[in-house]
CSV table of C-alpha atoms in Angstrom, one decimal:
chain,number,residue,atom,x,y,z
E,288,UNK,CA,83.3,83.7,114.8
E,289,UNK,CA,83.0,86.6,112.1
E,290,UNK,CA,82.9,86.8,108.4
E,291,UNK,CA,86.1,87.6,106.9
E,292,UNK,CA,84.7,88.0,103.7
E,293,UNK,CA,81.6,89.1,101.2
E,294,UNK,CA,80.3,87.4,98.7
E,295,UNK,CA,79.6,89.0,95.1
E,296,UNK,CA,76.7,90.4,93.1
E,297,UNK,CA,75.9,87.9,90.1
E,298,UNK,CA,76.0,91.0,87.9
E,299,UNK,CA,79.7,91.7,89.2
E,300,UNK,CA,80.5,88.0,88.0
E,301,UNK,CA,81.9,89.6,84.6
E,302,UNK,CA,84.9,91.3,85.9
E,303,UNK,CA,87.0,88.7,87.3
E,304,UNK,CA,89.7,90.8,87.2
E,305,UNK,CA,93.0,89.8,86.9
E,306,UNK,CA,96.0,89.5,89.9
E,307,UNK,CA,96.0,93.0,91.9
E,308,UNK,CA,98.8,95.4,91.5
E,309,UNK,CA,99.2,95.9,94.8
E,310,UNK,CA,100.3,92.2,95.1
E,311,UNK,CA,103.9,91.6,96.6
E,312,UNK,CA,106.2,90.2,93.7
E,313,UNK,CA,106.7,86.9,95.0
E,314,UNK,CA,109.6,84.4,93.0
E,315,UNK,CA,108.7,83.1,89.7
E,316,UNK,CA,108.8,79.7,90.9
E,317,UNK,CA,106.5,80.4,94.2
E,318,UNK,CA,103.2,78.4,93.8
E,319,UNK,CA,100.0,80.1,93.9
E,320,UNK,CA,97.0,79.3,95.3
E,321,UNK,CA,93.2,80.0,94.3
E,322,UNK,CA,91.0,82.0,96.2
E,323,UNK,CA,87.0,80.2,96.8
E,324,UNK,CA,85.0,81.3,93.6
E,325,UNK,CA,82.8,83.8,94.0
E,326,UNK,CA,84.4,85.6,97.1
E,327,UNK,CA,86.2,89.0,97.3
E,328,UNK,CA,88.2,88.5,100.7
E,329,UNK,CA,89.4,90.8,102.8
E,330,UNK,CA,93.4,91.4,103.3
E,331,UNK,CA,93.9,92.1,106.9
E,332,UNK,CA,97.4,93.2,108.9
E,333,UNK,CA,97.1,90.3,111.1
E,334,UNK,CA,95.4,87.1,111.3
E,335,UNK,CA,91.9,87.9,112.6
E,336,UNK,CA,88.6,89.7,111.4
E,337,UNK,CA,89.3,92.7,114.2
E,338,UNK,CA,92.8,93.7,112.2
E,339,UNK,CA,92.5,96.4,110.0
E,340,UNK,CA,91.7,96.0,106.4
E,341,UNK,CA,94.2,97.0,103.8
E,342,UNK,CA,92.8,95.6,100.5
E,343,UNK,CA,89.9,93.2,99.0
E,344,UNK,CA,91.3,90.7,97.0
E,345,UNK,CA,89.4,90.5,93.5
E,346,UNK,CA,87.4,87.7,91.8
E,347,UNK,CA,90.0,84.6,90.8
E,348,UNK,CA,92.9,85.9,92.3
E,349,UNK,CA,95.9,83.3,93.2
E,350,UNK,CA,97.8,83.9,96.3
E,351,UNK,CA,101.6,82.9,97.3
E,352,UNK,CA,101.8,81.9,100.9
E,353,UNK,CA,104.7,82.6,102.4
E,354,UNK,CA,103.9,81.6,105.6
E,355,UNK,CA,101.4,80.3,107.9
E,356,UNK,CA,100.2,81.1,111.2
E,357,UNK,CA,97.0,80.7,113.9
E,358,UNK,CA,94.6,83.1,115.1
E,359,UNK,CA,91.1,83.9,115.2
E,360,UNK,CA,88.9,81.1,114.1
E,361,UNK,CA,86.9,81.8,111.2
E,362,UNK,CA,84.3,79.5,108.7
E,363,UNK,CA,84.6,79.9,104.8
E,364,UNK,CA,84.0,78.1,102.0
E,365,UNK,CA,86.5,75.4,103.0
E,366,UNK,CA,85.5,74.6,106.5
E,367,UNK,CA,86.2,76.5,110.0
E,368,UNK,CA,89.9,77.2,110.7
E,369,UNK,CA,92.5,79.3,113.2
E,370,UNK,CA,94.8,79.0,110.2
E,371,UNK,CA,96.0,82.5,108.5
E,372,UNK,CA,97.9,82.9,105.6
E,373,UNK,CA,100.4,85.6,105.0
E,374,UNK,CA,100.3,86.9,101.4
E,375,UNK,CA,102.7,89.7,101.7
E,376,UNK,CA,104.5,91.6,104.1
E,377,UNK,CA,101.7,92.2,106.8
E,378,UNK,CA,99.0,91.2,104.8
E,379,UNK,CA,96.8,87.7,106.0
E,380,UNK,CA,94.2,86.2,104.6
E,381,UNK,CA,92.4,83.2,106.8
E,382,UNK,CA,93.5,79.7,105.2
E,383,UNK,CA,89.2,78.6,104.5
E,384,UNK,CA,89.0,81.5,102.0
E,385,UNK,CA,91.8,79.6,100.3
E,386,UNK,CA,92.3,76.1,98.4
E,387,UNK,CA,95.2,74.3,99.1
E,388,UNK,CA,94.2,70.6,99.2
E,389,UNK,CA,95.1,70.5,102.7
E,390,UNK,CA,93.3,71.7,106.2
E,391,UNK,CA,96.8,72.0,107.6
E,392,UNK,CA,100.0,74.0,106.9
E,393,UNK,CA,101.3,73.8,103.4
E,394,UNK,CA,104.2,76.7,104.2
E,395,UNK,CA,106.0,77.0,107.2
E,396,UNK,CA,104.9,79.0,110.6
E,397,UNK,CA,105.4,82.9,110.5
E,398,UNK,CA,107.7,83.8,113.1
C-alpha cells in the first residue's frame, strides 16, 4: 500500500488556488466532487501509485468523474480503497482522496 498523496505545509494553507488550467472541460452540468482538505494529490496515467505522475492537483480543487475503475489499493483520508477515478482523458486519481458520500461507484466503470 503506498501514499498517493502529500499533505501541505500550514504556511501553504493561504493559496488555495483555484481549479487548474490543465483541467479537461467537462459539461456545465457534470457534478464535481471535492478533493480531502488539506491534500495536494497526485494525477496519475492509470489507477495506481507506480503510474507516472502528470500533475498535482491544488488545494480545494473539485473533480468531475467520468468514470470509475479498480486498481491498486490505496488508504486516504476516506478509508482504504482499489477504487480509481478518472478525471480526464488518462488522468486517475484514487477514489479515498475524494468525497463522494459513497465507498462505492458513483459513475460508471471505465472500459
Amino acid at each position: 500500500m503506498g501514499v498517493d498523496e502529500q499533505t501541505i505545509d500550514p504556511a501553504d494553507g493561504a493559496a488555495e488556488a483555484a481549479e487548474s488550467t490543465t483541467t479537461a472541460a467537462a459539461p456545465a452540468s457534470a457534478h464535481r466532487y471535492p478533493i480531502a482538505p488539506g491534500y495536494r494529490v497526485n494525477v496519475r496515467t492509470g489507477p495506481g501509485t507506480s503510474y507516472r505522475i502528470v500533475r498535482t492537483l491544488p488545494l480545494g480543487m473539485r473533480v468531475p468523474i467520468y468514470c470509475q475503475k479498480p486498481g491498486e489499493r490505496v488508504t486516504g483520508p476516506y478509508g482504504t480503497s482499489n477504487l480509481w477515478c478518472n478525471i480526464a482523458n488518462g488522468e486517475f486519481i484514487s477514489d479515498t482522496y475524494v468525497y463522494t458520500g459513497s465507498d462505492g461507484y458513483v459513475a460508471p466503470r471505465c472500459d
